[in-house]
Amino acid sequence: MTPSRIVIGLGSPDRGDDAVGPEVARRVAALHLPGVMLVEHEDPTGLIDLWDTVDLAVVVDAVRSGSAAGSLLVVEAGADAGPLADQAWARTGRGGTHAFGLAAAVELARALNRLPRRLVLVGVEATAFEHGTALGAPVVAALDAVVATVVGLVGTATPPTASPQVEGVCRVPG
Amino acid sequence: MSHKLTDGGQVLHVGTLARVEGEGAMHIEIKDGRVKQVQLRIFEPPRFYEAFLRGRAWTEPPDITARICGICPVAYQFSSCLAIEDACGVVVPDAIRTMRRLLYCGEWIESHALHIYLLHAPDFLGYPGAIEMAKDFGPVVERGLRLKKVGNQLMTLVGGRSVHPVNVRLGGFYRMPTVAELHGLRPALERGLEDALETVRLVSTFDFPDMEQPWTYLSLRPEHGYPIESGDVVTSDGTAFDVRDFTAHIKEFHVPHSNALHASLDGGGPYVVGPLARYTLNHDRLSPLAREAAREGGLDVTCRNPFKSIIVRAVELVEIFVEAIRIIDAWQDGVAPSVPVPARAGEGFGATEAPRGVLFHRYRLDADGTILDAQIVPPTSQNQPSIEADLRTLVEQWIELSDHDLSHRCEHAIRNYDPCISCATHFLDLTVERS
């Protein structure tokens, strides 16, 4: 049975600050939260298949909005929320799969009626995306706060009614 | 946004060109009703991959160059493998070559499905993008996402990751998928084949501008089958040469308005790589099902209308699903995942068919395998002159259009090539300057 809550760490694990999503997913997985699916994912076009059957999806991603490095940006973007403004996530997505970023995935899912009732995007302001580099110090310093934010979100959601416990991080094809 | 020039002309900025990969600009200058200048300005800073490959070990380029692109990493991995294996005097066994071909099928499916459904179809159906199109064509977009998902699944199984595969190494793979694993994908591939056939039926109903391009076509042509992971170079002019002679025929040169090198074939004008060239030069190599799909889709044995590249891509999707299923059905367990590729001094050449055209690599090694020199010629770089030439022709046909409509048509024409500007050196600002 599909868990009713999913945390998706979006990004490439070896492109500098873009690894913040996968890193947070790993840290949340280590907490063994019952009934929460943890996924690392790189391809925004595959997100729709991941979140369209859950009640709550939390997507953690690097973002460039002009704020200070390591700042958190939390946006409600589910079926009950309004359209996602084409701003920070759209800019980050430009370097990805032929310009198809997270913002596009959210709005495409909305157009296809495949958004979860509640979708929360947790952005971490990033600065560097060089291949083969580690997370920058400001993003590392923000990790505890990001994990706490994610845990708060999935922990305050309505508990699953009949879902088995799913733990650990898995990789899924998009 | 537009503003007047001091000479009474006009400059129009339409912002970034959506649905292509990379950052650049298209500058079109019109004076006295005639097109004076068309420039594809790629201003993304060069990433110096060729430079920082120097001094690295001969085993590293497949992993390093894969990072050049998130859409065609397999192309970079396999072109670099072929070139370095050539330098080291190693030819991998057929079974490894076949598994490379299967992984490459995954990349083609991902790339073609993304381009056809999410990037290019909105141009034909009159939508600014896939999101707007999805509101009216939900099942169509769902089909595109379903197709792309099969590509991702194939990439994940054979390559270890749906983006930037990690299972590829010089001489082969770290691990071979098993027959049982491969057969697990067969139902998805069969559904994908049906979706690909439906894709040909859909895109062949689109309205195509009347245009024939005269440029020379260039593609690979292997001994057997449709060109994907290997082959000699052939052109529509009747020229054929070994990949080792690529740099004798293809000369790269710098133009002031682009950070990507342009390329010329034997000193001639623009030449075209990619689906149109592959199809035209290898129609006889398509499977009967793909050939029949092409015929039903209204294609002849050649295709010189760049707008019909979307039909050709759909036919190639059919071909690639047929091929993937064929490979999986014939696969047997027990194949060694790789062969040794010991270092030696020498120069090696390799080329494969990335989804958007021929990708060439050349490496020169010293005796301990240190890379002394590297050269990478990506498809978009080769297509820049033909993109500019197409636009020059088209703008003259469309010169009476408003700046807004002209800009839209030009963006559509650019997307015919599915350019990957980040490979060539990221996004286009389109400027129309009228005087």
Coordinates of C-alpha atoms in Angstrom, one line a residue:
Chain A
M1 CA 0.0 0.0 0.0
T2 CA 1.3 3.4 -0.8
P3 CA 2.4 5.5 2.1
S4 CA 0.2 8.6 2.5
R5 CA 3.2 10.8 3.2
I6 CA 6.3 11.2 1.1
V7 CA 9.4 13.3 1.5
I8 CA 11.3 13.9 -1.8
G9 CA 14.8 15.1 -1.8
L10 CA 15.2 16.7 -5.2
G11 CA 18.6 17.3 -6.8
S12 CA 21.8 15.9 -7.9
P13 CA 23.9 14.4 -5.1
D14 CA 27.2 15.6 -6.6
R15 CA 26.5 19.1 -7.8
G16 CA 27.4 21.3 -4.8
D17 CA 24.4 22.9 -3.1
D18 CA 22.1 21.0 -5.4
A19 CA 22.7 18.0 -3.1
V20 CA 20.7 19.6 -0.2
G21 CA 17.5 17.7 -1.2
P22 CA 19.1 14.2 -1.2
E23 CA 21.1 15.0 2.0
V24 CA 17.9 16.1 3.9
A25 CA 16.1 13.0 2.6
R26 CA 18.9 10.8 4.1
R27 CA 18.8 12.6 7.4
V28 CA 15.0 12.4 7.7
A29 CA 15.2 8.7 6.7
A30 CA 17.6 8.1 9.6
L31 CA 14.8 9.2 12.0
H32 CA 12.7 6.2 10.9
L33 CA 9.4 8.1 10.9
P34 CA 6.5 5.6 10.6
G35 CA 4.5 5.7 7.4
V36 CA 6.7 8.2 5.6
M37 CA 8.3 7.3 2.3
L38 CA 11.7 8.9 1.7
V39 CA 12.9 9.3 -1.9
E40 CA 15.9 10.9 -3.5
H41 CA 15.1 12.1 -7.0
E42 CA 16.8 14.0 -9.8
D43 CA 14.3 14.4 -12.7
P44 CA 11.5 16.9 -12.1
T45 CA 9.4 15.3 -14.8
G46 CA 9.2 12.1 -12.7
L47 CA 7.7 13.9 -9.6
I48 CA 4.1 13.5 -10.7
D49 CA 4.2 9.8 -10.5
L50 CA 5.7 10.0 -7.0
W51 CA 3.3 12.3 -5.4
D52 CA -0.1 11.8 -7.1
T53 CA -1.3 9.1 -4.8
V54 CA -0.2 10.5 -1.4
D55 CA -2.0 12.9 1.0
L56 CA 1.1 14.9 1.8
A57 CA 4.3 15.4 -0.2
V58 CA 7.2 17.5 1.0
V59 CA 9.8 18.3 -1.7
V60 CA 13.2 19.6 -0.5
D61 CA 15.2 21.4 -3.2
A62 CA 17.9 23.9 -3.7
V63 CA 16.5 27.3 -4.7
R64 CA 17.9 30.6 -5.8
S65 CA 15.6 33.5 -4.8
G66 CA 18.1 36.1 -4.0
S67 CA 17.9 35.5 -0.2
A68 CA 21.0 34.8 2.0
A69 CA 22.6 31.5 1.4
G70 CA 21.1 28.8 3.6
S71 CA 17.8 30.6 4.0
L72 CA 14.7 28.5 4.1
L73 CA 11.7 29.1 1.8
V74 CA 8.5 27.1 2.6
V75 CA 5.7 27.3 0.0
E76 CA 2.3 25.5 0.0
A77 CA 1.7 24.3 -3.5
G78 CA -0.9 21.4 -3.3
A79 CA -4.3 21.1 -4.8
D80 CA -5.7 23.2 -2.0
A81 CA -3.2 26.0 -2.7
G82 CA -3.1 28.5 -5.4
P83 CA -0.8 28.3 -8.5
L84 CA 2.9 28.4 -7.7
A85 CA 4.4 31.6 -8.8
D86 CA 7.0 31.1 -11.5
Q87 CA 9.9 32.4 -9.6
A88 CA 12.7 30.8 -7.5
W89 CA 12.2 27.2 -8.4
A90 CA 11.7 28.0 -12.1
R91 CA 15.1 29.7 -12.2
T92 CA 16.8 26.8 -10.5
G93 CA 15.2 24.4 -12.9
R94 CA 16.6 26.1 -15.9
G95 CA 19.8 24.2 -15.6
G96 CA 18.0 20.9 -15.5
T97 CA 16.1 18.7 -17.9
H98 CA 15.7 21.1 -20.8
A99 CA 14.2 23.8 -18.6
F100 CA 11.6 21.5 -17.0
G101 CA 12.0 22.4 -13.3
L102 CA 10.1 21.8 -10.1
A103 CA 7.7 24.7 -10.7
A104 CA 6.8 23.3 -14.1
A105 CA 6.2 19.9 -12.6
V106 CA 3.9 21.3 -9.9
E107 CA 1.8 23.3 -12.4
L108 CA 1.8 20.4 -15.0
A109 CA 0.5 18.1 -12.2
R110 CA -2.1 20.7 -11.3
A111 CA -3.3 20.9 -14.9
L112 CA -3.5 17.1 -15.0
N113 CA -5.3 16.9 -11.6
R114 CA -2.4 14.9 -10.2
L115 CA -1.3 17.1 -7.3
P116 CA -1.6 15.7 -3.7
R117 CA -4.1 17.5 -1.5
R118 CA -1.1 19.0 0.3
L119 CA 2.3 19.6 -1.3
V120 CA 4.9 21.6 0.5
L121 CA 8.0 22.8 -1.1
V122 CA 11.0 23.4 1.2
G123 CA 13.6 25.4 -0.5
V124 CA 17.1 26.1 0.7
E125 CA 18.9 29.1 -0.8
A126 CA 21.8 27.8 -2.7
T127 CA 24.8 29.5 -4.3
A128 CA 27.0 27.0 -6.0
F129 CA 26.3 24.0 -8.3
E130 CA 29.7 23.0 -9.6
H131 CA 30.0 19.3 -10.4
G132 CA 31.9 17.2 -7.8
T133 CA 31.8 19.8 -5.1
A134 CA 30.4 19.4 -1.6
L135 CA 27.6 21.4 0.1
G136 CA 28.6 24.9 0.9
A137 CA 29.0 26.0 4.5
P138 CA 25.8 28.1 4.7
V139 CA 23.7 25.2 3.4
V140 CA 25.4 22.7 5.8
A141 CA 24.7 25.1 8.7
A142 CA 21.0 25.1 7.7
L143 CA 20.6 21.3 7.5
D144 CA 19.3 20.9 11.1
A145 CA 16.6 23.6 10.6
V146 CA 15.6 22.0 7.3
V147 CA 15.3 18.6 8.8
A148 CA 13.3 20.0 11.7
T149 CA 11.0 21.8 9.3
V150 CA 10.4 18.6 7.2
V151 CA 9.8 16.5 10.4
G152 CA 7.4 19.1 11.6
L153 CA 5.5 19.0 8.3
V154 CA 5.1 15.2 8.1
G155 CA 4.6 14.9 11.8
T156 CA 1.7 17.3 11.9
A157 CA 0.0 15.7 9.0
T158 CA -3.0 13.5 9.5
P159 CA -1.7 10.1 10.4
P160 CA -2.0 7.3 7.8
T161 CA -5.0 5.1 8.5
A162 CA -3.9 1.7 7.1
S163 CA -0.5 2.2 5.6
P164 CA 2.4 -0.1 6.6
Q165 CA 5.5 1.4 8.0
V166 CA 8.0 2.3 5.3
E167 CA 11.5 3.4 6.2
G168 CA 14.7 4.2 4.6
V169 CA 15.7 6.1 1.5
C170 CA 15.0 4.5 -1.8
R171 CA 15.9 5.5 -5.3
V172 CA 13.1 5.2 -7.8
P173 CA 13.1 5.7 -11.6
G174 CA 11.3 8.8 -12.6
Chain B
M1 CA 9.6 44.4 -24.4
S2 CA 10.4 46.6 -27.4
H3 CA 12.0 50.0 -27.9
K4 CA 12.7 52.3 -30.8
L5 CA 16.2 52.8 -32.3
T6 CA 17.5 56.2 -33.1
D7 CA 17.3 55.4 -36.8
G8 CA 13.6 54.6 -36.5
G9 CA 14.1 50.9 -36.4
Q10 CA 12.9 48.7 -33.6
V11 CA 14.4 46.2 -31.2
L12 CA 12.2 43.6 -29.6
H13 CA 13.2 41.6 -26.5
V14 CA 10.9 38.7 -25.8
G15 CA 12.8 37.4 -22.8
T16 CA 14.2 33.9 -22.6
L17 CA 13.3 31.3 -25.1
A18 CA 11.6 28.6 -23.3
R19 CA 11.9 24.9 -23.8
V20 CA 15.5 24.7 -25.0
E21 CA 18.5 23.8 -22.9
G22 CA 21.0 26.6 -22.3
E23 CA 21.5 30.3 -22.3
G24 CA 21.9 32.3 -25.5
A25 CA 20.2 34.8 -27.7
M26 CA 18.9 35.0 -31.2
H27 CA 19.5 38.3 -32.9
I28 CA 17.7 39.1 -36.1
E29 CA 18.3 42.3 -38.0
I30 CA 15.9 43.4 -40.7
K31 CA 16.6 46.5 -42.8
D32 CA 14.4 47.8 -45.6
G33 CA 12.3 44.7 -45.5
R34 CA 15.2 42.3 -46.0
V35 CA 17.0 40.1 -43.5
K36 CA 20.5 41.5 -43.0
Q37 CA 21.7 39.3 -40.2
V38 CA 20.8 36.3 -38.2
Q39 CA 22.9 35.3 -35.3
L40 CA 22.5 32.5 -32.8
R41 CA 24.4 34.1 -29.9
I42 CA 25.5 31.6 -27.4
F43 CA 26.8 33.6 -24.5
E44 CA 27.0 31.0 -21.8
P45 CA 30.5 31.0 -20.5
P46 CA 32.6 28.1 -21.9
R47 CA 32.9 25.3 -19.3
F48 CA 36.4 24.3 -20.3
Y49 CA 35.8 20.5 -20.2
E50 CA 38.3 19.9 -22.9
A51 CA 40.9 21.8 -20.9
F52 CA 40.4 20.2 -17.5
L53 CA 40.4 16.7 -19.0
R54 CA 44.1 17.3 -19.7
G55 CA 46.1 15.6 -17.0
R56 CA 43.3 13.3 -15.9
A57 CA 43.5 9.5 -16.1
W58 CA 42.3 7.7 -19.2
T59 CA 39.6 6.0 -17.1
E60 CA 37.9 9.3 -16.1
P61 CA 36.3 10.9 -19.2
P62 CA 33.1 8.7 -19.2
D63 CA 32.2 10.0 -15.7
I64 CA 33.4 13.5 -16.2
T65 CA 32.0 14.2 -19.6
A66 CA 28.6 12.7 -18.7
R67 CA 28.2 15.8 -16.5
I68 CA 28.1 18.1 -19.6
C69 CA 24.4 17.3 -20.0
G70 CA 21.5 16.0 -17.9
I71 CA 19.6 14.9 -21.0
C72 CA 22.3 13.0 -23.0
P73 CA 24.9 11.8 -20.5
V74 CA 25.0 8.4 -22.2
A75 CA 26.1 10.0 -25.4
Y76 CA 29.1 11.6 -23.7
Q77 CA 29.9 8.4 -21.8
F78 CA 29.9 6.2 -24.9
S79 CA 31.6 8.6 -27.3
S80 CA 34.4 9.0 -24.7
C81 CA 34.6 5.2 -24.1
L82 CA 34.9 4.5 -27.8
A83 CA 37.6 7.1 -28.3
I84 CA 39.7 6.0 -25.4
E85 CA 39.3 2.3 -26.2
D86 CA 40.4 3.2 -29.7
A87 CA 43.5 4.9 -28.4
C88 CA 44.2 1.9 -26.2
G89 CA 43.6 -0.6 -29.0
V90 CA 40.6 -2.3 -27.4
V91 CA 37.4 -3.3 -29.2
V92 CA 34.8 -4.4 -26.7
P93 CA 32.9 -7.7 -27.4
D94 CA 29.6 -7.5 -29.2
A95 CA 27.6 -8.3 -26.0
I96 CA 29.0 -5.2 -24.3
R97 CA 28.3 -3.2 -27.4
T98 CA 24.7 -4.5 -27.3
M99 CA 24.2 -3.5 -23.7
R100 CA 25.6 -0.1 -24.5
R101 CA 23.0 0.1 -27.3
L102 CA 20.2 -0.8 -24.8
L103 CA 21.3 1.9 -22.3
Y104 CA 21.4 4.3 -25.2
C105 CA 17.8 3.3 -26.1
G106 CA 16.8 4.5 -22.6
E107 CA 18.4 7.9 -23.2
W108 CA 16.8 8.3 -26.6
I109 CA 13.4 7.5 -25.2
E110 CA 13.8 10.0 -22.4
S111 CA 15.1 12.7 -24.7
H112 CA 12.7 12.2 -27.6
A113 CA 9.6 11.9 -25.3
L114 CA 10.5 15.0 -23.4
H115 CA 11.1 17.0 -26.6
I116 CA 8.1 15.8 -28.5
Y117 CA 5.5 16.1 -25.8
L118 CA 6.7 18.8 -23.4
L119 CA 8.8 21.1 -25.6
H120 CA 7.8 20.9 -29.2
A121 CA 4.1 19.8 -29.5
P122 CA 2.9 23.0 -27.8
D123 CA 4.3 24.9 -30.7
F124 CA 2.2 23.0 -33.2
L125 CA -1.0 23.0 -31.0
G126 CA -0.8 26.7 -30.2
Y127 CA 0.1 26.7 -26.6
P128 CA 2.9 28.6 -24.8
G129 CA 4.0 25.4 -23.1
A130 CA 3.1 21.9 -21.9
I131 CA 1.3 23.1 -18.8
E132 CA -1.2 25.1 -20.8
M133 CA -1.4 22.3 -23.3
A134 CA -2.1 19.8 -20.5
K135 CA -5.4 21.6 -19.6
D136 CA -6.8 20.7 -23.0
F137 CA -4.7 17.7 -24.0
G138 CA -4.4 15.9 -20.6
P139 CA -4.2 12.3 -22.0
V140 CA -1.7 13.4 -24.6
V141 CA 0.7 14.9 -22.0
E142 CA 0.1 11.8 -19.8
R143 CA 1.3 9.7 -22.7
G144 CA 4.4 11.8 -23.0
L145 CA 5.1 11.4 -19.3
R146 CA 4.5 7.7 -19.5
L147 CA 6.9 7.3 -22.4
K148 CA 9.6 9.3 -20.5
K149 CA 9.1 7.1 -17.5
V150 CA 9.9 4.0 -19.4
G151 CA 13.1 5.6 -20.6
N152 CA 14.0 6.5 -17.0
Q153 CA 13.3 2.9 -15.9
L154 CA 15.6 1.5 -18.6
M155 CA 18.3 4.0 -17.7
T156 CA 17.9 3.2 -14.0
L157 CA 18.1 -0.6 -14.6
V158 CA 21.1 -0.6 -17.0
G159 CA 22.8 2.6 -16.0
G160 CA 22.2 2.7 -12.2
R161 CA 20.5 6.1 -12.3
S162 CA 17.9 7.8 -14.5
V163 CA 20.2 10.8 -14.8
H164 CA 23.9 10.7 -15.1
P165 CA 24.3 6.8 -15.1
V166 CA 26.9 5.4 -12.7
N167 CA 27.2 1.9 -14.1
V168 CA 29.3 2.8 -17.1
R169 CA 33.0 2.3 -17.2
L170 CA 35.7 2.2 -19.7
G171 CA 35.6 -1.3 -21.3
G172 CA 31.9 -1.9 -20.4
F173 CA 29.9 -1.8 -17.2
Y174 CA 30.4 -2.4 -13.5
R175 CA 27.5 -4.8 -13.5
M176 CA 25.3 -6.4 -16.2
P177 CA 21.5 -6.5 -15.6
T178 CA 20.1 -10.0 -15.4
V179 CA 17.7 -11.6 -17.8
A180 CA 15.1 -11.6 -15.1
E181 CA 15.6 -7.9 -14.4
L182 CA 15.4 -7.0 -18.1
H183 CA 12.3 -9.1 -18.7
G184 CA 10.7 -7.2 -15.8
L185 CA 10.8 -4.1 -18.0
R186 CA 9.2 -5.8 -21.0
P187 CA 5.6 -5.0 -20.3
A188 CA 6.5 -1.3 -19.9
L189 CA 8.4 -1.4 -23.2
E190 CA 5.5 -3.1 -25.0
R191 CA 3.2 -0.4 -23.7
G192 CA 5.8 2.2 -24.8
L193 CA 5.9 0.8 -28.3
E194 CA 2.1 1.3 -28.5
D195 CA 2.5 4.8 -27.2
A196 CA 5.2 5.5 -29.7
L197 CA 3.0 4.3 -32.6
E198 CA 0.3 6.6 -31.2
T199 CA 2.8 9.4 -31.1
V200 CA 3.5 9.1 -34.8
R201 CA -0.3 9.2 -35.5
L202 CA -0.7 12.3 -33.4
V203 CA 2.2 14.4 -34.6
S204 CA 1.6 13.5 -38.3
T205 CA -1.7 15.4 -38.0
F206 CA 0.1 18.7 -37.1
D207 CA 0.2 21.6 -39.5
F208 CA 3.7 21.9 -41.0
P209 CA 5.1 25.0 -42.7
D210 CA 6.1 24.4 -46.3
M211 CA 9.9 24.3 -46.2
E212 CA 12.7 22.2 -47.7
Q213 CA 16.2 22.7 -46.5
P214 CA 19.1 22.0 -48.9
W215 CA 21.9 21.4 -46.4
T216 CA 24.1 18.4 -46.4
Y217 CA 23.1 15.7 -43.9
L218 CA 25.6 13.9 -41.8
S219 CA 25.1 10.9 -39.6
L220 CA 26.7 7.6 -38.5
R221 CA 26.0 4.4 -40.3
P222 CA 27.0 1.1 -38.7
E223 CA 27.4 -2.2 -40.4
H224 CA 24.0 -3.3 -39.3
G225 CA 20.9 -1.6 -37.8
Y226 CA 19.9 2.0 -37.2
P227 CA 22.8 4.3 -36.0
I228 CA 22.9 4.7 -32.3
E229 CA 26.1 3.7 -30.5
S230 CA 28.6 3.3 -33.3
G231 CA 29.2 3.6 -37.1
D232 CA 31.2 5.2 -39.8
V233 CA 30.4 8.7 -41.0
V234 CA 28.2 9.2 -44.1
T235 CA 26.8 12.3 -45.7
S236 CA 24.1 13.1 -48.2
D237 CA 26.8 14.2 -50.6
G238 CA 28.0 10.6 -50.9
T239 CA 31.0 11.1 -48.7
A240 CA 31.8 8.3 -46.3
F241 CA 34.7 8.2 -43.9
D242 CA 36.0 6.5 -40.8
V243 CA 35.4 8.3 -37.4
R244 CA 39.2 8.5 -37.2
D245 CA 39.1 10.9 -40.1
F246 CA 36.4 13.1 -38.5
T247 CA 38.7 16.0 -37.8
A248 CA 40.1 15.9 -41.4
H249 CA 36.6 16.6 -42.7
I250 CA 35.0 18.6 -39.9
K251 CA 36.7 21.9 -39.0
E252 CA 35.6 23.9 -36.0
F253 CA 35.9 27.6 -36.0
H254 CA 35.1 30.5 -33.8
V255 CA 32.6 33.2 -34.6
P256 CA 32.5 36.4 -32.5
H257 CA 28.9 36.1 -31.5
S258 CA 29.0 32.6 -30.0
N259 CA 30.9 31.0 -27.2
A260 CA 30.3 27.6 -28.9
L261 CA 32.5 26.7 -31.9
H262 CA 30.8 26.4 -35.2
A263 CA 31.7 23.6 -37.6
S264 CA 32.0 23.1 -41.3
L265 CA 32.1 20.0 -43.4
D266 CA 34.9 19.9 -46.0
G267 CA 34.9 23.7 -46.1
G268 CA 31.3 23.8 -47.3
G269 CA 28.2 25.5 -46.0
P270 CA 25.9 24.4 -43.1
Y271 CA 25.4 20.8 -42.5
V272 CA 22.8 19.1 -40.4
V273 CA 23.1 16.3 -37.8
G274 CA 20.3 14.8 -35.9
P275 CA 17.0 13.0 -36.6
L276 CA 16.5 14.3 -40.1
A277 CA 20.0 13.3 -41.2
R278 CA 19.9 9.9 -39.4
Y279 CA 16.5 9.1 -40.9
T280 CA 17.3 10.2 -44.5
L281 CA 20.7 8.4 -44.5
N282 CA 19.5 5.3 -42.8
H283 CA 15.9 4.8 -43.8
D284 CA 16.7 1.3 -45.1
R285 CA 18.0 0.4 -41.6
L286 CA 14.7 1.0 -39.9
S287 CA 12.7 -2.0 -38.7
P288 CA 9.7 -2.9 -40.8
L289 CA 7.3 -1.5 -38.1
A290 CA 9.1 1.8 -37.9
R291 CA 9.2 2.1 -41.7
E292 CA 5.5 1.4 -41.8
A293 CA 4.9 4.0 -39.1
A294 CA 6.9 6.5 -41.1
R295 CA 4.9 5.8 -44.2
E296 CA 1.6 6.1 -42.3
G297 CA 2.9 9.3 -40.7
G298 CA 3.3 10.8 -44.2
L299 CA 7.1 10.6 -44.5
D300 CA 9.0 9.7 -47.6
V301 CA 12.3 7.8 -47.4
T302 CA 14.0 11.2 -47.0
C303 CA 12.8 14.2 -45.0
R304 CA 14.1 17.8 -45.6
N305 CA 11.4 19.8 -43.8
P306 CA 12.9 20.7 -40.4
F307 CA 9.5 21.2 -38.9
K308 CA 8.8 17.5 -39.6
S309 CA 11.6 16.5 -37.3
I310 CA 8.9 15.9 -34.7
I311 CA 7.5 13.1 -36.9
V312 CA 11.0 11.7 -37.4
R313 CA 11.6 11.7 -33.7
A314 CA 8.3 9.8 -33.2
V315 CA 9.4 7.2 -35.8
E316 CA 12.7 6.9 -34.0
L317 CA 10.8 6.3 -30.8
V318 CA 9.1 3.4 -32.5
E319 CA 12.4 2.1 -33.8
I320 CA 14.1 2.4 -30.4
F321 CA 11.3 0.5 -28.6
V322 CA 11.5 -2.3 -31.2
E323 CA 15.2 -2.4 -30.7
A324 CA 15.1 -2.4 -26.9
I325 CA 12.6 -5.3 -26.9
R326 CA 14.7 -7.2 -29.4
I327 CA 17.8 -6.8 -27.3
I328 CA 16.1 -7.8 -24.1
D329 CA 14.5 -10.9 -25.7
A330 CA 17.9 -12.1 -27.0
W331 CA 19.9 -11.3 -23.8
Q332 CA 21.5 -14.1 -21.9
D333 CA 23.1 -14.1 -18.5
G334 CA 26.8 -14.8 -18.0
V335 CA 28.3 -11.9 -20.0
A336 CA 31.4 -10.4 -18.4
P337 CA 30.5 -6.8 -17.6
S338 CA 33.7 -5.3 -18.9
V339 CA 37.0 -6.0 -20.5
P340 CA 40.3 -4.5 -19.4
V341 CA 41.5 -1.3 -21.2
P342 CA 45.2 -1.0 -20.3
A343 CA 46.7 2.4 -21.0
R344 CA 49.1 3.0 -23.8
A345 CA 50.3 6.1 -25.7
G346 CA 48.2 7.0 -28.7
E347 CA 45.3 9.0 -30.1
G348 CA 41.8 7.7 -30.3
F349 CA 38.5 8.7 -31.9
G350 CA 34.9 7.9 -31.1
A351 CA 31.5 9.1 -32.2
T352 CA 27.9 8.1 -31.3
E353 CA 24.5 9.3 -32.2
A354 CA 23.2 11.5 -29.4
P355 CA 19.4 12.0 -29.7
R356 CA 20.1 15.4 -31.3
G357 CA 23.0 14.2 -33.6
V358 CA 26.6 13.0 -33.9
L359 CA 28.8 13.6 -30.9
F360 CA 32.5 13.2 -31.5
H361 CA 35.3 12.8 -29.0
R362 CA 39.1 12.6 -29.5
Y363 CA 41.7 11.9 -26.9
R364 CA 45.5 11.8 -27.0
L365 CA 47.1 9.7 -24.2
D366 CA 50.7 9.3 -23.0
A367 CA 52.0 5.8 -22.0
D368 CA 50.7 5.9 -18.5
G369 CA 47.2 6.9 -19.7
T370 CA 47.4 10.6 -18.8
I371 CA 45.2 12.6 -21.1
L372 CA 47.4 15.0 -23.1
D373 CA 44.7 16.5 -25.3
A374 CA 40.9 16.2 -25.6
Q375 CA 38.4 17.4 -28.2
I376 CA 34.6 17.2 -28.0
V377 CA 32.4 18.2 -30.9
P378 CA 28.7 18.3 -29.7
P379 CA 25.7 18.1 -32.2
T380 CA 24.3 21.6 -31.4
S381 CA 27.6 23.2 -32.1
Q382 CA 27.6 21.5 -35.6
N383 CA 24.0 22.6 -36.2
Q384 CA 24.4 26.3 -35.3
P385 CA 25.1 27.4 -38.9
S386 CA 22.1 25.5 -40.2
I387 CA 19.8 26.9 -37.5
E388 CA 20.9 30.4 -38.5
A389 CA 20.4 29.6 -42.2
D390 CA 17.0 28.1 -41.6
L391 CA 16.0 31.3 -39.7
R392 CA 17.3 33.5 -42.4
T393 CA 15.0 31.7 -44.9
L394 CA 12.1 31.6 -42.6
V395 CA 12.2 35.3 -41.5
E396 CA 12.2 36.3 -45.1
Q397 CA 9.0 34.3 -45.6
W398 CA 7.5 35.7 -42.4
I399 CA 8.8 39.3 -42.6
E400 CA 5.3 40.8 -42.5
L401 CA 4.4 39.2 -39.2
S402 CA 4.3 41.2 -36.1
D403 CA 7.4 41.0 -33.9
H404 CA 5.4 38.9 -31.4
D405 CA 4.3 36.4 -34.0
L406 CA 7.7 36.4 -35.8
S407 CA 9.4 35.7 -32.5
H408 CA 7.1 32.8 -31.8
R409 CA 7.7 31.3 -35.2
C410 CA 11.4 31.7 -34.9
E411 CA 11.4 30.0 -31.5
H412 CA 9.5 27.1 -33.0
A413 CA 12.0 26.8 -35.8
I414 CA 14.9 26.8 -33.3
R415 CA 13.2 24.0 -31.4
N416 CA 13.1 21.9 -34.5
Y417 CA 16.7 21.1 -33.7
D418 CA 16.1 20.4 -30.0
P419 CA 19.2 22.4 -29.3
C420 CA 21.2 21.7 -26.2
I421 CA 23.1 24.9 -25.9
S422 CA 24.6 23.9 -22.5
C423 CA 26.2 21.0 -24.3
A424 CA 27.6 23.3 -27.0
T425 CA 29.1 25.7 -24.4
H426 CA 22.1 28.1 -21.9
F427 CA 18.7 30.1 -22.9
L428 CA 17.9 32.3 -25.7
D429 CA 16.8 35.9 -25.7
L430 CA 15.3 36.7 -29.0
T431 CA 16.0 40.1 -30.5
V432 CA 14.4 41.3 -33.7
E433 CA 16.0 44.5 -34.9
R434 CA 14.1 46.3 -37.7
S435 CA 15.3 49.4 -39.5

